Amino acid sequence: MSAQKTPQTMKPATAAKKLDVYLEATPAAFQEGTVSREDLAELRTNPPQWLVDLRADGPHPKSVVADKLGVSIAGLARGGITEALTTAQIDALLADQPDWLQAERANLVEVRKEEKRIREQQATKREQSNRKPRFAKPIHHPNED
């Protein structure tokens, strides 16, 4: 006899993070329960109205706010943004473009350029190296001798 498998579940905070929504803005039933992988897949493929509204209007978690503003999460903190923002608040910031936002956006562009330069430099070094590429050792089967 095989034992029945129990579905894998996750905490609501984990599910909210995977759905890119702000947990405190989700319905109480979502916040208090657990979410199975099947439930999460269903929420992704056939989102209920509350999820559609949250994704459209917010409030959004910091990661989404940072993406929409074109800054890092640390840049949000440096700019004094510590709470979740709605889409209207994000749009207002983008329209106003305060000094901190302009500086953080420019900073992120420079950081990404530097990361790209380093990746390319490392790739060039690997290509010029005389070391053999590292691969997993071949599997030795005793019957193949």
PDB file of C-alpha atoms in Angstrom:
ATOM      1  CA  MET A   1       0.000   0.000   0.000  1.00  0.00           C
ATOM      2  CA  SER A   2       1.249   3.461  -0.787  1.00  0.00           C
ATOM      3  CA  ALA A   3       0.783   6.309   1.594  1.00  0.00           C
ATOM      4  CA  GLN A   4      -1.352   9.190   0.446  1.00  0.00           C
ATOM      5  CA  LYS A   5       0.720  12.212  -0.453  1.00  0.00           C
ATOM      6  CA  THR A   6      -0.115  15.428   1.322  1.00  0.00           C
ATOM      7  CA  PRO A   7      -0.071  18.488  -0.884  1.00  0.00           C
ATOM      8  CA  GLN A   8       2.824  20.874  -0.396  1.00  0.00           C
ATOM      9  CA  THR A   9       1.659  24.092   1.148  1.00  0.00           C
ATOM     10  CA  MET A  10       3.199  27.485   1.793  1.00  0.00           C
ATOM     11  CA  LYS A  11       2.560  30.358   4.118  1.00  0.00           C
ATOM     12  CA  PRO A  12       0.444  33.214   2.806  1.00  0.00           C
ATOM     13  CA  ALA A  13       3.488  35.533   2.871  1.00  0.00           C
ATOM     14  CA  THR A  14       5.361  33.203   0.517  1.00  0.00           C
ATOM     15  CA  ALA A  15       2.376  32.913  -1.814  1.00  0.00           C
ATOM     16  CA  ALA A  16       1.915  36.703  -1.838  1.00  0.00           C
ATOM     17  CA  LYS A  17       5.579  37.142  -2.728  1.00  0.00           C
ATOM     18  CA  LYS A  18       5.276  34.635  -5.574  1.00  0.00           C
ATOM     19  CA  LEU A  19       2.167  36.477  -6.824  1.00  0.00           C
ATOM     20  CA  ASP A  20       3.867  39.900  -6.487  1.00  0.00           C
ATOM     21  CA  VAL A  21       1.145  41.303  -4.235  1.00  0.00           C
ATOM     22  CA  TYR A  22       1.257  43.087  -0.885  1.00  0.00           C
ATOM     23  CA  LEU A  23       0.151  40.559   1.758  1.00  0.00           C
ATOM     24  CA  GLU A  24      -1.588  43.089   4.016  1.00  0.00           C
ATOM     25  CA  ALA A  25      -3.852  44.105   1.112  1.00  0.00           C
ATOM     26  CA  THR A  26      -5.046  40.549   0.406  1.00  0.00           C
ATOM     27  CA  PRO A  27      -8.353  39.237   1.796  1.00  0.00           C
ATOM     28  CA  ALA A  28      -8.374  37.881   5.354  1.00  0.00           C
ATOM     29  CA  ALA A  29      -9.137  34.356   4.116  1.00  0.00           C
ATOM     30  CA  PHE A  30      -5.926  34.409   2.064  1.00  0.00           C
ATOM     31  CA  GLN A  31      -3.850  35.832   4.944  1.00  0.00           C
ATOM     32  CA  GLU A  32      -5.069  33.315   7.514  1.00  0.00           C
ATOM     33  CA  GLY A  33      -4.901  30.101   5.501  1.00  0.00           C
ATOM     34  CA  THR A  34      -2.233  28.130   3.738  1.00  0.00           C
ATOM     35  CA  VAL A  35      -1.788  27.943  -0.009  1.00  0.00           C
ATOM     36  CA  SER A  36      -1.018  24.705  -1.823  1.00  0.00           C
ATOM     37  CA  ARG A  37       0.963  24.579  -5.043  1.00  0.00           C
ATOM     38  CA  GLU A  38      -2.245  23.743  -6.880  1.00  0.00           C
ATOM     39  CA  ASP A  39      -3.965  26.789  -5.341  1.00  0.00           C
ATOM     40  CA  LEU A  40      -1.049  28.993  -6.391  1.00  0.00           C
ATOM     41  CA  ALA A  41      -1.160  27.653  -9.941  1.00  0.00           C
ATOM     42  CA  GLU A  42      -4.911  28.300 -10.050  1.00  0.00           C
ATOM     43  CA  LEU A  43      -4.420  31.861  -8.761  1.00  0.00           C
ATOM     44  CA  ARG A  44      -1.854  32.464 -11.494  1.00  0.00           C
ATOM     45  CA  THR A  45      -3.894  31.022 -14.357  1.00  0.00           C
ATOM     46  CA  ASN A  46      -7.356  32.135 -13.248  1.00  0.00           C
ATOM     47  CA  PRO A  47      -6.919  35.072 -10.844  1.00  0.00           C
ATOM     48  CA  PRO A  48      -9.942  36.113  -8.771  1.00  0.00           C
ATOM     49  CA  GLN A  49     -11.134  39.725  -8.965  1.00  0.00           C
ATOM     50  CA  TRP A  50      -9.334  40.775  -5.767  1.00  0.00           C
ATOM     51  CA  LEU A  51      -6.013  39.642  -7.246  1.00  0.00           C
ATOM     52  CA  VAL A  52      -6.659  41.416 -10.551  1.00  0.00           C
ATOM     53  CA  ASP A  53      -7.527  44.616  -8.665  1.00  0.00           C
ATOM     54  CA  LEU A  54      -4.450  44.369  -6.414  1.00  0.00           C
ATOM     55  CA  ARG A  55      -2.128  43.900  -9.365  1.00  0.00           C
ATOM     56  CA  ALA A  56      -3.688  46.822 -11.210  1.00  0.00           C
ATOM     57  CA  ASP A  57      -4.202  49.369  -8.419  1.00  0.00           C
ATOM     58  CA  GLY A  58      -2.009  48.232  -5.528  1.00  0.00           C
ATOM     59  CA  PRO A  59      -0.846  48.728  -2.926  1.00  0.00           C
ATOM     60  CA  HIS A  60       2.244  47.071  -4.343  1.00  0.00           C
ATOM     61  CA  PRO A  61       5.148  45.445  -2.449  1.00  0.00           C
ATOM     62  CA  LYS A  62       8.540  47.158  -2.475  1.00  0.00           C
ATOM     63  CA  SER A  63       9.920  44.911  -5.213  1.00  0.00           C
ATOM     64  CA  VAL A  64       7.121  45.911  -7.599  1.00  0.00           C
ATOM     65  CA  VAL A  65       7.374  49.587  -6.622  1.00  0.00           C
ATOM     66  CA  ALA A  66      11.125  49.526  -7.270  1.00  0.00           C
ATOM     67  CA  ASP A  67      10.619  47.882 -10.687  1.00  0.00           C
ATOM     68  CA  LYS A  68       7.947  50.387 -11.709  1.00  0.00           C
ATOM     69  CA  LEU A  69      10.099  53.328 -10.608  1.00  0.00           C
ATOM     70  CA  GLY A  70      13.265  51.915 -12.173  1.00  0.00           C
ATOM     71  CA  VAL A  71      15.285  51.906  -8.939  1.00  0.00           C
ATOM     72  CA  SER A  72      16.600  49.325  -6.488  1.00  0.00           C
ATOM     73  CA  ILE A  73      14.847  48.447  -3.239  1.00  0.00           C
ATOM     74  CA  ALA A  74      17.749  50.077  -1.379  1.00  0.00           C
ATOM     75  CA  GLY A  75      17.194  53.176  -3.520  1.00  0.00           C
ATOM     76  CA  LEU A  76      13.590  53.280  -2.334  1.00  0.00           C
ATOM     77  CA  ALA A  77      14.780  53.244   1.263  1.00  0.00           C
ATOM     78  CA  ARG A  78      17.314  55.993   0.575  1.00  0.00           C
ATOM     79  CA  GLY A  79      14.494  58.015  -0.985  1.00  0.00           C
ATOM     80  CA  GLY A  80      12.375  57.587   2.143  1.00  0.00           C
ATOM     81  CA  ILE A  81       9.870  55.125   0.659  1.00  0.00           C
ATOM     82  CA  THR A  82       9.273  52.490   3.303  1.00  0.00           C
ATOM     83  CA  GLU A  83       5.599  51.642   2.766  1.00  0.00           C
ATOM     84  CA  ALA A  84       3.723  49.963  -0.043  1.00  0.00           C
ATOM     85  CA  LEU A  85       2.542  52.372  -2.739  1.00  0.00           C
ATOM     86  CA  THR A  86      -0.513  52.336  -4.957  1.00  0.00           C
ATOM     87  CA  THR A  87      -0.337  52.649  -8.723  1.00  0.00           C
ATOM     88  CA  ALA A  88      -1.583  56.251  -8.459  1.00  0.00           C
ATOM     89  CA  GLN A  89       1.214  57.128  -6.013  1.00  0.00           C
ATOM     90  CA  ILE A  90       3.806  55.513  -8.292  1.00  0.00           C
ATOM     91  CA  ASP A  91       2.440  57.400 -11.300  1.00  0.00           C
ATOM     92  CA  ALA A  92       2.594  60.665  -9.319  1.00  0.00           C
ATOM     93  CA  LEU A  93       6.249  60.018  -8.427  1.00  0.00           C
ATOM     94  CA  LEU A  94       7.086  59.250 -12.056  1.00  0.00           C
ATOM     95  CA  ALA A  95       5.333  62.428 -13.201  1.00  0.00           C
ATOM     96  CA  ASP A  96       7.017  64.604 -10.531  1.00  0.00           C
ATOM     97  CA  GLN A  97      10.472  62.950 -10.684  1.00  0.00           C
ATOM     98  CA  PRO A  98      11.903  64.186  -7.365  1.00  0.00           C
ATOM     99  CA  ASP A  99      15.683  64.632  -7.145  1.00  0.00           C
ATOM    100  CA  TRP A 100      16.212  61.401  -5.193  1.00  0.00           C
ATOM    101  CA  LEU A 101      14.330  59.404  -7.866  1.00  0.00           C
ATOM    102  CA  GLN A 102      16.383  60.889 -10.703  1.00  0.00           C
ATOM    103  CA  ALA A 103      19.607  60.170  -8.809  1.00  0.00           C
ATOM    104  CA  GLU A 104      18.610  56.579  -7.957  1.00  0.00           C
ATOM    105  CA  ARG A 105      17.545  55.830 -11.523  1.00  0.00           C
ATOM    106  CA  ALA A 106      20.871  57.126 -12.832  1.00  0.00           C
ATOM    107  CA  ASN A 107      22.677  55.141 -10.129  1.00  0.00           C
ATOM    108  CA  LEU A 108      20.913  51.909 -11.125  1.00  0.00           C
ATOM    109  CA  VAL A 109      21.826  52.452 -14.791  1.00  0.00           C
ATOM    110  CA  GLU A 110      25.487  52.871 -13.818  1.00  0.00           C
ATOM    111  CA  VAL A 111      25.417  49.786 -11.580  1.00  0.00           C
ATOM    112  CA  ARG A 112      23.953  47.678 -14.384  1.00  0.00           C
ATOM    113  CA  LYS A 113      26.553  48.953 -16.857  1.00  0.00           C
ATOM    114  CA  GLU A 114      29.328  48.044 -14.418  1.00  0.00           C
ATOM    115  CA  GLU A 115      27.843  44.570 -13.800  1.00  0.00           C
ATOM    116  CA  LYS A 116      27.686  43.987 -17.568  1.00  0.00           C
ATOM    117  CA  ARG A 117      31.289  45.154 -17.995  1.00  0.00           C
ATOM    118  CA  ILE A 118      32.453  42.769 -15.261  1.00  0.00           C
ATOM    119  CA  ARG A 119      30.528  39.833 -16.765  1.00  0.00           C
ATOM    120  CA  GLU A 120      32.057  40.511 -20.175  1.00  0.00           C
ATOM    121  CA  GLN A 121      35.523  40.846 -18.649  1.00  0.00           C
ATOM    122  CA  GLN A 122      35.140  37.524 -16.830  1.00  0.00           C
ATOM    123  CA  ALA A 123      33.894  35.837 -20.005  1.00  0.00           C
ATOM    124  CA  THR A 124      36.920  37.140 -21.909  1.00  0.00           C
ATOM    125  CA  LYS A 125      39.270  35.865 -19.204  1.00  0.00           C
ATOM    126  CA  ARG A 126      37.626  32.446 -19.325  1.00  0.00           C
ATOM    127  CA  GLU A 127      38.008  32.306 -23.102  1.00  0.00           C
ATOM    128  CA  GLN A 128      41.676  33.311 -22.935  1.00  0.00           C
ATOM    129  CA  SER A 129      42.477  30.907 -20.137  1.00  0.00           C
ATOM    130  CA  ASN A 130      44.430  27.773 -20.942  1.00  0.00           C
ATOM    131  CA  ARG A 131      42.493  25.819 -18.337  1.00  0.00           C
ATOM    132  CA  LYS A 132      40.221  23.107 -19.527  1.00  0.00           C
ATOM    133  CA  PRO A 133      36.530  23.749 -18.921  1.00  0.00           C
ATOM    134  CA  ARG A 134      35.231  22.174 -15.742  1.00  0.00           C
ATOM    135  CA  PHE A 135      32.653  19.503 -16.281  1.00  0.00           C
ATOM    136  CA  ALA A 136      31.288  16.745 -14.134  1.00  0.00           C
ATOM    137  CA  LYS A 137      33.376  13.609 -14.188  1.00  0.00           C
ATOM    138  CA  PRO A 138      32.065  10.905 -16.488  1.00  0.00           C
ATOM    139  CA  ILE A 139      30.167   8.119 -14.858  1.00  0.00           C
ATOM    140  CA  HIS A 140      32.135   4.919 -14.847  1.00  0.00           C
ATOM    141  CA  HIS A 141      30.016   1.826 -15.211  1.00  0.00           C
ATOM    142  CA  PRO A 142      31.823  -1.353 -14.069  1.00  0.00           C
ATOM    143  CA  ASN A 143      30.057  -3.447 -16.734  1.00  0.00           C
ATOM    144  CA  GLU A 144      31.521  -1.403 -19.595  1.00  0.00           C
ATOM    145  CA  ASP A 145      35.176  -2.468 -19.049  1.00  0.00           C
TER     146      ASP A 145
END
